[in-house]
Amino acid sequence: MPWRSLLVLTVLAAPWFTPVAPARADDDGLAALVQVLQQIDDDGVRRDLLIGMREGLKGRKDVPLPDGWTKIYPTLAKSANAQVRDYARALAITFDDPTAIAEVRAVALAKTASATERNAALQMLVDKRLADFAPTLQTLLDDPVVQRTALRGLAAYDDPHSAKMILERYPRLDSDARQDALTTLATRKQSATELVAAVEQNIIPRRDLSAFLVRQLHALKDEDLSRRLRAAWGDIRETPQDKQAKIAKYTQLLNGDVLAQGNAAAGRAIFERTCKQCHTLYGEGAKIGPDLTGSNRANLEYVLTNVIDPSAAIAREYKMNIIITADGRVLTGMIVEKTGDRITLQTVNERIVLVEDDIEDLQESPVSMMPEGQIDALTPEQVRDLVAYLATKQQVELEGTK
Ligand code: HEC
């Protein structure tokens, strides 16, 4: 339908869409779009308009309710088209429409809703920074279906009780949830201090803290905290000579005879535990780092250099940035998208959209998102198995699943 594309073009060209446009023009433009919505009864067109509106408002938290919205929302919420319902609800949340907020909150808490729906609903409320929501997120820490979303969401709230509640549950969390817990604790000074205290008391095993996370803790720029961290965890600064020596050591250790005994199935299990959160191999895994399927991964030198000294050569798009937000959070990640005054940051465990006003300080860091020292957490046999797995030409059965 040609006029549908025309409409979408109109949305994209609308003055409020340009993020630099002054707030007043934004709101007028929005009201005009709501008016267009009222005149349309084609669900496909409605959906496209809603998508355009959402795109334009991404990252903005307090957008005043545009004129006419409360009149059109009930119709959109009852549409036969699921996408129209979902997008309309997401927009209504952005506009602080109390009916929609109550609906989404009910879905997030409903034990009968699906895991996908509950997590999406919860994420929506966190993105919205719903006021006084931290206590609800804290109770959801004990709900396995939404536990990880709750753990990540608590990072958005500066609530003095969160750290203690997360730390109490830490020993019972699985390894993915532990990463979420640590990332959340490391984002603010107060919770980071409690995190370091837990490492000092061995409540959190020292090896759970990646070099990456330790770097984020140092980025909080609290001298006392950094000093305690160095005492409890050690120093991350390995010299280039240390790394060269380590590469040489493993090159010698992993000679042809040793590699021939490698267990690729066991190696796959190690890959899934330590690398898959960032890399894809054989079509499975995340895309924070490059897809390793077509890489030179059967070459021992290539693997060792990249794993032991990831910051030696980093492509521009993988440079890590350290951002201090206006509400006092420290975030580290790669900037994956930049449009107008909005940036999308990919952290180790989530994608965050920020607008200029959210950012107090942004610095590019010379180190890779790929953590150093991963190999130190593995036994020589495990390194051998991982290398054997990386050298495979096709996917192997995961150890223990046969
Ligand atoms: C926190 C995310 C993260 C984790 C975990 C991670 N990597 Fe990476 N990795 C990256 C990023 C980002 C790059 C690209 C930038 C660079 O080269 O440092 C990269 C680059 C690489 C490269 C070079 C790819 C190329 O062709 O440029 C290899 C090989 C690699 N990683 C292997 C691994 C292995 C093996 C593991 C598990 C032991 C692992 N990585 C764990 C993020 C990660």
CSV table of C-alpha atoms and ligand atoms in Angstrom, one decimal:
chain,number,residue,atom,x,y,z
A,1,MET,CA,0.0,0.0,0.0
A,2,PRO,CA,1.9,3.1,-1.2
A,3,TRP,CA,0.3,5.6,1.1
A,4,ARG,CA,1.3,3.6,4.0
A,5,SER,CA,5.0,4.2,3.2
A,6,LEU,CA,4.1,7.8,2.7
A,7,LEU,CA,2.7,8.0,6.2
A,8,VAL,CA,5.7,6.4,7.7
A,9,LEU,CA,7.9,8.9,5.8
A,10,THR,CA,5.7,11.7,7.3
A,11,VAL,CA,6.4,10.2,10.8
A,12,LEU,CA,10.1,10.1,10.2
A,13,ALA,CA,10.2,13.6,8.9
A,14,ALA,CA,8.0,15.0,11.6
A,15,PRO,CA,9.7,17.8,13.6
A,16,TRP,CA,9.4,16.0,16.9
A,17,PHE,CA,11.2,13.0,15.5
A,18,THR,CA,14.5,15.0,15.2
A,19,PRO,CA,15.9,14.5,18.7
A,20,VAL,CA,17.4,17.9,18.8
A,21,ALA,CA,14.0,19.6,18.2
A,22,PRO,CA,12.9,21.7,21.2
A,23,ALA,CA,10.5,20.0,23.6
A,24,ARG,CA,7.6,22.2,22.6
A,25,ALA,CA,7.7,21.3,18.9
A,26,ASP,CA,8.0,17.6,20.0
A,27,ASP,CA,4.7,17.7,21.8
A,28,ASP,CA,2.9,19.5,19.0
A,29,GLY,CA,4.1,17.0,16.5
A,30,LEU,CA,3.1,14.1,18.7
A,31,ALA,CA,-0.5,15.5,19.1
A,32,ALA,CA,-0.7,15.8,15.3
A,33,LEU,CA,0.3,12.1,14.9
A,34,VAL,CA,-2.3,11.1,17.5
A,35,GLN,CA,-4.8,12.9,15.5
A,36,VAL,CA,-3.8,11.0,12.4
A,37,LEU,CA,-4.1,7.8,14.4
A,38,GLN,CA,-7.7,8.7,15.3
A,39,GLN,CA,-8.6,9.0,11.6
A,40,ILE,CA,-7.3,5.6,10.6
A,41,ASP,CA,-8.8,2.2,11.0
A,42,ASP,CA,-6.3,0.1,9.1
A,43,ASP,CA,-4.3,-1.9,11.6
A,44,GLY,CA,-1.3,-2.1,9.3
A,45,VAL,CA,-1.0,1.6,9.0
A,46,ARG,CA,-1.7,2.1,12.7
A,47,ARG,CA,1.1,-0.3,13.5
A,48,ASP,CA,3.6,1.6,11.3
A,49,LEU,CA,2.7,4.9,12.8
A,50,LEU,CA,3.0,3.5,16.3
A,51,ILE,CA,6.4,2.0,15.5
A,52,GLY,CA,7.6,5.4,14.1
A,53,MET,CA,6.4,7.1,17.3
A,54,ARG,CA,8.1,4.6,19.5
A,55,GLU,CA,11.4,4.9,17.6
A,56,GLY,CA,11.3,8.6,17.9
A,57,LEU,CA,10.7,8.5,21.7
A,58,LYS,CA,13.2,5.8,22.6
A,59,GLY,CA,15.3,6.7,25.6
A,60,ARG,CA,12.9,9.5,26.7
A,61,LYS,CA,11.3,8.9,30.0
A,62,ASP,CA,9.0,11.8,30.7
A,63,VAL,CA,6.9,12.6,27.7
A,64,PRO,CA,3.7,14.4,28.5
A,65,LEU,CA,0.4,12.7,27.5
A,66,PRO,CA,-0.4,14.1,24.0
A,67,ASP,CA,-3.8,15.5,23.4
A,68,GLY,CA,-6.3,12.9,22.2
A,69,TRP,CA,-4.3,9.9,23.4
A,70,THR,CA,-6.6,8.9,26.2
A,71,LYS,CA,-9.4,8.9,23.6
A,72,ILE,CA,-7.7,6.6,21.1
A,73,TYR,CA,-5.8,4.3,23.5
A,74,PRO,CA,-8.8,2.1,24.6
A,75,THR,CA,-9.5,1.4,20.9
A,76,LEU,CA,-5.8,0.6,20.2
A,77,ALA,CA,-5.6,-1.6,23.3
A,78,LYS,CA,-8.5,-3.7,22.0
A,79,SER,CA,-7.2,-4.0,18.4
A,80,ALA,CA,-7.3,-7.5,16.8
A,81,ASN,CA,-3.7,-7.0,15.8
A,82,ALA,CA,-1.3,-8.1,18.6
A,83,GLN,CA,1.5,-5.7,17.4
A,84,VAL,CA,-0.9,-2.7,17.5
A,85,ARG,CA,-1.8,-3.7,21.1
A,86,ASP,CA,1.8,-4.1,22.2
A,87,TYR,CA,3.2,-0.9,20.6
A,88,ALA,CA,0.2,1.1,21.9
A,89,ARG,CA,0.8,-0.2,25.4
A,90,ALA,CA,4.5,0.6,25.2
A,91,LEU,CA,3.7,4.1,24.1
A,92,ALA,CA,1.1,4.5,26.8
A,93,ILE,CA,3.7,3.6,29.3
A,94,THR,CA,6.0,6.3,28.0
A,95,PHE,CA,3.2,8.8,28.3
A,96,ASP,CA,2.6,7.7,31.9
A,97,ASP,CA,-0.9,6.6,31.1
A,98,PRO,CA,-2.0,5.2,34.5
A,99,THR,CA,-4.4,2.6,33.0
A,100,ALA,CA,-1.6,1.1,30.9
A,101,ILE,CA,0.9,1.1,33.8
A,102,ALA,CA,-1.5,-0.8,35.9
A,103,GLU,CA,-2.1,-3.3,33.1
A,104,VAL,CA,1.6,-3.9,32.5
A,105,ARG,CA,2.4,-4.1,36.2
A,106,ALA,CA,-0.3,-6.8,36.6
A,107,VAL,CA,1.3,-8.8,33.7
A,108,ALA,CA,4.7,-8.5,35.3
A,109,LEU,CA,3.5,-10.0,38.5
A,110,ALA,CA,1.0,-12.5,37.1
A,111,LYS,CA,2.2,-16.1,37.8
A,112,THR,CA,-0.1,-17.2,35.0
A,113,ALA,CA,1.4,-15.1,32.2
A,114,SER,CA,4.2,-16.6,30.1
A,115,ALA,CA,7.9,-16.0,30.9
A,116,THR,CA,8.4,-13.9,27.8
A,117,GLU,CA,5.4,-11.6,28.6
A,118,ARG,CA,6.3,-11.2,32.2
A,119,ASN,CA,9.9,-10.3,31.4
A,120,ALA,CA,8.9,-7.9,28.7
A,121,ALA,CA,6.4,-6.2,31.0
A,122,LEU,CA,9.0,-5.9,33.8
A,123,GLN,CA,11.6,-4.5,31.4
A,124,MET,CA,9.1,-1.9,30.2
A,125,LEU,CA,8.5,-0.6,33.7
A,126,VAL,CA,12.2,-0.5,34.5
A,127,ASP,CA,13.0,1.3,31.2
A,128,LYS,CA,10.3,3.8,32.3
A,129,ARG,CA,12.0,4.1,35.7
A,130,LEU,CA,8.6,3.6,37.3
A,131,ALA,CA,8.8,5.5,40.6
A,132,ASP,CA,9.0,3.4,43.9
A,133,PHE,CA,9.5,0.2,41.9
A,134,ALA,CA,12.6,-1.0,43.7
A,135,PRO,CA,10.8,-2.8,46.5
A,136,THR,CA,8.7,-4.8,43.9
A,137,LEU,CA,11.9,-5.7,42.0
A,138,GLN,CA,13.4,-6.8,45.3
A,139,THR,CA,10.5,-9.2,46.0
A,140,LEU,CA,10.8,-10.6,42.4
A,141,LEU,CA,14.4,-11.7,43.1
A,142,ASP,CA,12.9,-14.9,44.5
A,143,ASP,CA,10.8,-15.5,41.4
A,144,PRO,CA,12.9,-17.7,39.1
A,145,VAL,CA,10.9,-16.7,36.0
A,146,VAL,CA,11.8,-13.0,36.2
A,147,GLN,CA,14.8,-13.1,38.6
A,148,ARG,CA,17.4,-12.0,36.0
A,149,THR,CA,15.3,-9.1,34.7
A,150,ALA,CA,14.8,-8.0,38.3
A,151,LEU,CA,18.5,-8.3,39.1
A,152,ARG,CA,19.4,-6.1,36.1
A,153,GLY,CA,16.5,-3.7,36.7
A,154,LEU,CA,17.7,-3.0,40.2
A,155,ALA,CA,20.7,-1.3,38.7
A,156,ALA,CA,18.5,1.5,37.5
A,157,TYR,CA,17.3,2.3,41.1
A,158,ASP,CA,19.5,3.8,43.7
A,159,ASP,CA,17.9,1.9,46.6
A,160,PRO,CA,20.0,1.3,49.7
A,161,HIS,CA,18.4,-2.1,50.4
A,162,SER,CA,19.1,-3.7,47.1
A,163,ALA,CA,22.8,-4.7,47.6
A,164,LYS,CA,22.1,-6.6,50.8
A,165,MET,CA,19.2,-8.5,49.3
A,166,ILE,CA,21.2,-9.4,46.2
A,167,LEU,CA,24.2,-10.5,48.3
A,168,GLU,CA,22.0,-12.7,50.5
A,169,ARG,CA,20.8,-14.6,47.5
A,170,TYR,CA,24.1,-14.7,45.7
A,171,PRO,CA,25.3,-18.2,46.7
A,172,ARG,CA,22.1,-19.7,45.3
A,173,LEU,CA,22.2,-17.9,42.0
A,174,ASP,CA,23.2,-19.8,38.8
A,175,SER,CA,26.2,-18.5,36.8
A,176,ASP,CA,24.2,-16.2,34.5
A,177,ALA,CA,22.3,-14.6,37.3
A,178,ARG,CA,25.5,-14.2,39.2
A,179,GLN,CA,26.9,-12.1,36.3
A,180,ASP,CA,23.7,-10.0,36.4
A,181,ALA,CA,24.1,-9.6,40.2
A,182,LEU,CA,27.7,-8.5,40.0
A,183,THR,CA,27.1,-6.1,37.1
A,184,THR,CA,24.3,-4.4,39.1
A,185,LEU,CA,26.3,-4.3,42.3
A,186,ALA,CA,29.2,-2.7,40.4
A,187,THR,CA,27.3,0.2,39.0
A,188,ARG,CA,27.1,2.4,42.1
A,189,LYS,CA,29.5,3.3,44.8
A,190,GLN,CA,27.4,2.2,47.7
A,191,SER,CA,26.6,-1.2,46.3
A,192,ALA,CA,30.1,-1.6,44.9
A,193,THR,CA,31.5,-1.1,48.4
A,194,GLU,CA,29.2,-3.9,49.7
A,195,LEU,CA,30.3,-6.1,46.8
A,196,VAL,CA,34.0,-5.6,47.7
A,197,ALA,CA,33.2,-6.3,51.4
A,198,ALA,CA,31.6,-9.6,50.3
A,199,VAL,CA,34.7,-10.5,48.3
A,200,GLU,CA,36.8,-9.7,51.4
A,201,GLN,CA,34.6,-12.0,53.5
A,202,ASN,CA,34.7,-14.8,50.8
A,203,ILE,CA,30.9,-14.6,50.4
A,204,ILE,CA,31.7,-13.9,46.7
A,205,PRO,CA,34.5,-16.1,45.4
A,206,ARG,CA,37.3,-13.9,44.1
A,207,ARG,CA,37.3,-15.7,40.8
A,208,ASP,CA,33.7,-14.7,40.1
A,209,LEU,CA,34.9,-11.2,39.4
A,210,SER,CA,36.2,-10.9,35.9
A,211,ALA,CA,38.9,-8.4,35.0
A,212,PHE,CA,36.3,-6.5,33.1
A,213,LEU,CA,34.2,-6.1,36.2
A,214,VAL,CA,37.2,-5.1,38.3
A,215,ARG,CA,38.0,-2.4,35.7
A,216,GLN,CA,34.4,-1.1,36.1
A,217,LEU,CA,34.8,-1.0,39.8
A,218,HIS,CA,38.0,1.1,39.5
A,219,ALA,CA,36.1,3.4,37.1
A,220,LEU,CA,34.0,4.5,40.1
A,221,LYS,CA,37.1,6.5,41.1
A,222,ASP,CA,36.7,5.8,44.8
A,223,GLU,CA,40.3,5.6,46.2
A,224,ASP,CA,39.3,3.6,49.3
A,225,LEU,CA,37.3,1.1,47.2
A,226,SER,CA,40.1,0.7,44.7
A,227,ARG,CA,42.6,0.1,47.5
A,228,ARG,CA,40.5,-2.6,49.1
A,229,LEU,CA,39.8,-4.2,45.7
A,230,ARG,CA,43.5,-4.4,45.0
A,231,ALA,CA,44.1,-6.1,48.3
A,232,ALA,CA,41.2,-8.6,47.9
A,233,TRP,CA,41.4,-9.3,44.2
A,234,GLY,CA,44.8,-8.2,43.0
A,235,ASP,CA,46.0,-6.0,40.3
A,236,ILE,CA,44.7,-6.3,36.8
A,237,ARG,CA,47.6,-4.7,35.2
A,238,GLU,CA,49.6,-7.5,33.5
A,239,THR,CA,52.5,-6.1,31.6
A,240,PRO,CA,52.9,-6.9,27.9
A,241,GLN,CA,55.8,-9.1,28.9
A,242,ASP,CA,53.6,-11.1,31.3
A,243,LYS,CA,51.2,-11.8,28.5
A,244,GLN,CA,53.9,-12.7,26.1
A,245,ALA,CA,55.3,-15.2,28.6
A,246,LYS,CA,51.9,-16.6,29.2
A,247,ILE,CA,51.3,-17.1,25.4
A,248,ALA,CA,54.7,-18.8,25.2
A,249,LYS,CA,53.9,-21.0,28.1
A,250,TYR,CA,50.6,-22.2,26.6
A,251,THR,CA,52.0,-22.6,23.1
A,252,GLN,CA,54.6,-25.0,24.6
A,253,LEU,CA,52.0,-26.8,26.8
A,254,LEU,CA,49.6,-27.3,24.0
A,255,ASN,CA,51.8,-29.2,21.6
A,256,GLY,CA,50.4,-31.6,19.0
A,257,ASP,CA,50.4,-34.7,21.3
A,258,VAL,CA,48.5,-32.8,24.0
A,259,LEU,CA,46.0,-31.3,21.6
A,260,ALA,CA,45.3,-34.8,20.1
A,261,GLN,CA,43.9,-35.7,23.5
A,262,GLY,CA,41.6,-32.7,23.6
A,263,ASN,CA,37.9,-33.4,24.4
A,264,ALA,CA,35.9,-31.1,22.1
A,265,ALA,CA,32.6,-32.0,23.8
A,266,ALA,CA,34.0,-30.8,27.2
A,267,GLY,CA,35.5,-27.8,25.4
A,268,ARG,CA,32.0,-26.9,24.1
A,269,ALA,CA,30.8,-26.9,27.7
A,270,ILE,CA,33.6,-24.4,28.6
A,271,PHE,CA,32.8,-22.3,25.7
A,272,GLU,CA,29.1,-22.1,26.7
A,273,ARG,CA,30.1,-21.1,30.2
A,274,THR,CA,32.7,-18.5,29.4
A,275,CYS,CA,32.5,-17.3,25.8
A,276,LYS,CA,29.0,-17.7,24.5
A,277,GLN,CA,27.6,-14.7,26.4
A,278,CYS,CA,29.5,-12.6,23.8
A,279,HIS,CA,30.4,-14.8,20.8
A,280,THR,CA,28.5,-16.8,18.3
A,281,LEU,CA,29.8,-20.2,17.0
A,282,TYR,CA,27.9,-22.4,14.7
A,283,GLY,CA,24.9,-20.1,14.8
A,284,GLU,CA,24.5,-20.1,18.5
A,285,GLY,CA,25.5,-17.4,21.1
A,286,ALA,CA,25.5,-13.7,21.5
A,287,LYS,CA,26.9,-11.1,19.1
A,288,ILE,CA,28.7,-8.7,21.5
A,289,GLY,CA,32.0,-9.8,20.0
A,290,PRO,CA,32.7,-11.1,16.5
A,291,ASP,CA,31.1,-14.3,15.2
A,292,LEU,CA,33.9,-16.9,15.6
A,293,THR,CA,32.5,-19.4,13.1
A,294,GLY,CA,34.5,-18.1,10.1
A,295,SER,CA,37.5,-16.9,12.1
A,296,ASN,CA,41.0,-18.3,12.2
A,297,ARG,CA,40.1,-20.3,15.3
A,298,ALA,CA,41.9,-23.5,14.4
A,299,ASN,CA,45.1,-21.6,14.7
A,300,LEU,CA,46.6,-21.9,18.2
A,301,GLU,CA,48.5,-18.7,18.1
A,302,TYR,CA,45.4,-16.7,17.0
A,303,VAL,CA,43.3,-18.2,19.8
A,304,LEU,CA,46.0,-17.7,22.5
A,305,THR,CA,46.8,-14.1,21.5
A,306,ASN,CA,43.2,-13.1,21.4
A,307,VAL,CA,42.3,-14.8,24.7
A,308,ILE,CA,45.3,-13.8,26.7
A,309,ASP,CA,45.8,-10.3,25.3
A,310,PRO,CA,42.5,-9.1,23.9
A,311,SER,CA,43.3,-5.5,24.1
A,312,ALA,CA,46.4,-5.8,21.9
A,313,ALA,CA,44.3,-5.1,18.8
A,314,ILE,CA,40.7,-4.0,19.0
A,315,ALA,CA,38.6,-3.0,16.0
A,316,ARG,CA,37.1,0.5,16.4
A,317,GLU,CA,33.5,-0.8,16.8
A,318,TYR,CA,34.6,-2.9,19.7
A,319,LYS,CA,36.1,-0.1,21.8
A,320,MET,CA,34.7,0.0,25.3
A,321,ASN,CA,33.2,3.2,26.7
A,322,ILE,CA,32.8,4.2,30.3
A,323,ILE,CA,29.7,6.3,30.9
A,324,ILE,CA,28.7,8.0,34.2
A,325,THR,CA,25.0,8.7,34.2
A,326,ALA,CA,23.3,11.7,35.6
A,327,ASP,CA,21.8,9.5,38.3
A,328,GLY,CA,25.2,8.2,39.4
A,329,ARG,CA,25.5,4.9,37.6
A,330,VAL,CA,28.7,3.7,35.9
A,331,LEU,CA,28.1,1.8,32.8
A,332,THR,CA,30.7,0.1,30.6
A,333,GLY,CA,30.0,-1.2,27.1
A,334,MET,CA,30.2,-0.6,23.4
A,335,ILE,CA,28.2,2.1,21.6
A,336,VAL,CA,26.3,0.2,19.0
A,337,GLU,CA,24.1,3.0,17.7
A,338,LYS,CA,24.2,6.7,17.7
A,339,THR,CA,21.3,8.8,16.4
A,340,GLY,CA,20.9,12.5,17.2
A,341,ASP,CA,21.3,12.9,21.0
A,342,ARG,CA,20.6,9.2,21.6
A,343,ILE,CA,23.1,6.4,22.0
A,344,THR,CA,22.6,2.7,22.5
A,345,LEU,CA,25.1,1.1,24.7
A,346,GLN,CA,25.6,-2.7,24.7
A,347,THR,CA,26.9,-3.8,28.1
A,348,VAL,CA,27.8,-7.4,28.9
A,349,ASN,CA,24.3,-8.2,29.8
A,350,GLU,CA,21.9,-5.6,28.3
A,351,ARG,CA,21.3,-2.9,25.7
A,352,ILE,CA,20.6,0.5,27.2
A,353,VAL,CA,19.3,3.6,25.3
A,354,LEU,CA,20.5,6.9,26.8
A,355,VAL,CA,19.8,10.4,25.8
A,356,GLU,CA,22.2,13.3,26.2
A,357,ASP,CA,20.6,14.5,29.5
A,358,ASP,CA,21.2,11.0,31.0
A,359,ILE,CA,25.0,11.2,30.5
A,360,GLU,CA,27.3,13.1,32.8
A,361,ASP,CA,30.5,11.8,31.4
A,362,LEU,CA,31.6,9.6,28.5
A,363,GLN,CA,35.1,8.3,28.0
A,364,GLU,CA,36.5,5.8,25.6
A,365,SER,CA,38.6,3.2,27.2
A,366,PRO,CA,41.6,1.6,25.5
A,367,VAL,CA,40.7,-1.9,26.6
A,368,SER,CA,38.5,-4.5,25.0
A,369,MET,CA,35.1,-5.6,26.2
A,370,MET,CA,36.7,-9.0,26.0
A,371,PRO,CA,37.9,-9.8,29.5
A,372,GLU,CA,41.5,-10.6,30.2
A,373,GLY,CA,42.5,-13.4,32.5
A,374,GLN,CA,39.8,-15.8,31.4
A,375,ILE,CA,42.4,-18.4,30.8
A,376,ASP,CA,43.6,-18.1,34.4
A,377,ALA,CA,40.3,-19.5,35.7
A,378,LEU,CA,40.8,-22.7,33.7
A,379,THR,CA,42.9,-25.8,34.4
A,380,PRO,CA,45.5,-26.7,31.7
A,381,GLU,CA,43.1,-29.6,30.6
A,382,GLN,CA,40.2,-27.2,30.3
A,383,VAL,CA,42.3,-24.9,28.1
A,384,ARG,CA,43.3,-27.9,26.0
A,385,ASP,CA,39.6,-28.9,25.6
A,386,LEU,CA,38.5,-25.4,24.7
A,387,VAL,CA,41.2,-25.0,22.1
A,388,ALA,CA,40.2,-28.5,20.7
A,389,TYR,CA,36.6,-27.3,20.5
A,390,LEU,CA,37.5,-24.0,18.8
A,391,ALA,CA,39.4,-26.0,16.2
A,392,THR,CA,36.4,-28.2,15.2
A,393,LYS,CA,34.9,-27.9,11.7
A,394,GLN,CA,31.4,-28.6,12.8
A,395,GLN,CA,29.3,-28.5,16.0
A,396,VAL,CA,30.0,-31.3,18.4
A,397,GLU,CA,27.6,-32.9,20.9
A,398,LEU,CA,27.7,-31.1,24.3
A,399,GLU,CA,29.4,-33.2,27.0
A,400,GLY,CA,26.9,-35.0,29.1
A,401,THR,CA,23.9,-34.7,26.7
A,402,LYS,CA,24.4,-38.0,25.0
B,1,HEC,C1,32.3,-9.8,27.6
B,1,HEC,C2,32.3,-10.3,26.2
B,1,HEC,C3,33.3,-11.3,25.7
B,1,HEC,C4,33.6,-12.6,26.3
B,1,HEC,C5,33.0,-13.2,27.6
B,1,HEC,C6,34.5,-13.2,25.4
B,1,HEC,N1,34.8,-12.3,24.4
B,1,HEC,FE1,36.1,-12.7,22.8
B,1,HEC,N2,35.8,-10.8,22.1
B,1,HEC,C7,34.9,-9.9,22.6
B,1,HEC,C8,35.0,-8.7,21.8
B,1,HEC,C9,34.2,-7.4,22.0
B,1,HEC,C10,36.0,-8.9,20.8
B,1,HEC,C11,36.4,-8.0,19.7
B,1,HEC,C12,37.4,-6.9,20.2
B,1,HEC,C13,38.7,-7.5,20.5
B,1,HEC,O1,39.3,-8.1,19.6
B,1,HEC,O2,39.2,-7.3,21.6
B,1,HEC,C14,36.4,-10.3,21.0
B,1,HEC,C15,37.4,-10.9,20.2
B,1,HEC,C16,37.7,-12.3,20.3
B,1,HEC,C17,38.5,-13.0,19.3
B,1,HEC,C18,39.1,-12.3,18.1
B,1,HEC,C19,38.0,-12.3,17.0
B,1,HEC,C20,38.4,-11.6,15.8
B,1,HEC,O3,38.5,-12.2,14.7
B,1,HEC,O4,38.7,-10.3,15.8
B,1,HEC,C21,38.6,-14.3,19.7
B,1,HEC,C22,39.3,-15.4,19.0
B,1,HEC,C23,37.8,-14.4,20.9
B,1,HEC,N3,37.3,-13.1,21.2
B,1,HEC,C24,37.7,-15.6,21.6
B,1,HEC,C25,37.0,-15.7,22.9
B,1,HEC,C26,37.0,-16.9,23.6
B,1,HEC,C27,37.6,-18.2,23.3
B,1,HEC,C28,36.2,-16.6,24.8
B,1,HEC,C29,35.9,-17.5,25.9
B,1,HEC,C30,37.1,-18.0,26.7
B,1,HEC,C31,35.8,-15.2,24.7
B,1,HEC,N4,36.3,-14.6,23.5
B,1,HEC,C32,35.1,-14.5,25.6
B,1,HEC,C33,34.1,-10.1,23.7
B,1,HEC,C34,34.1,-11.2,24.5
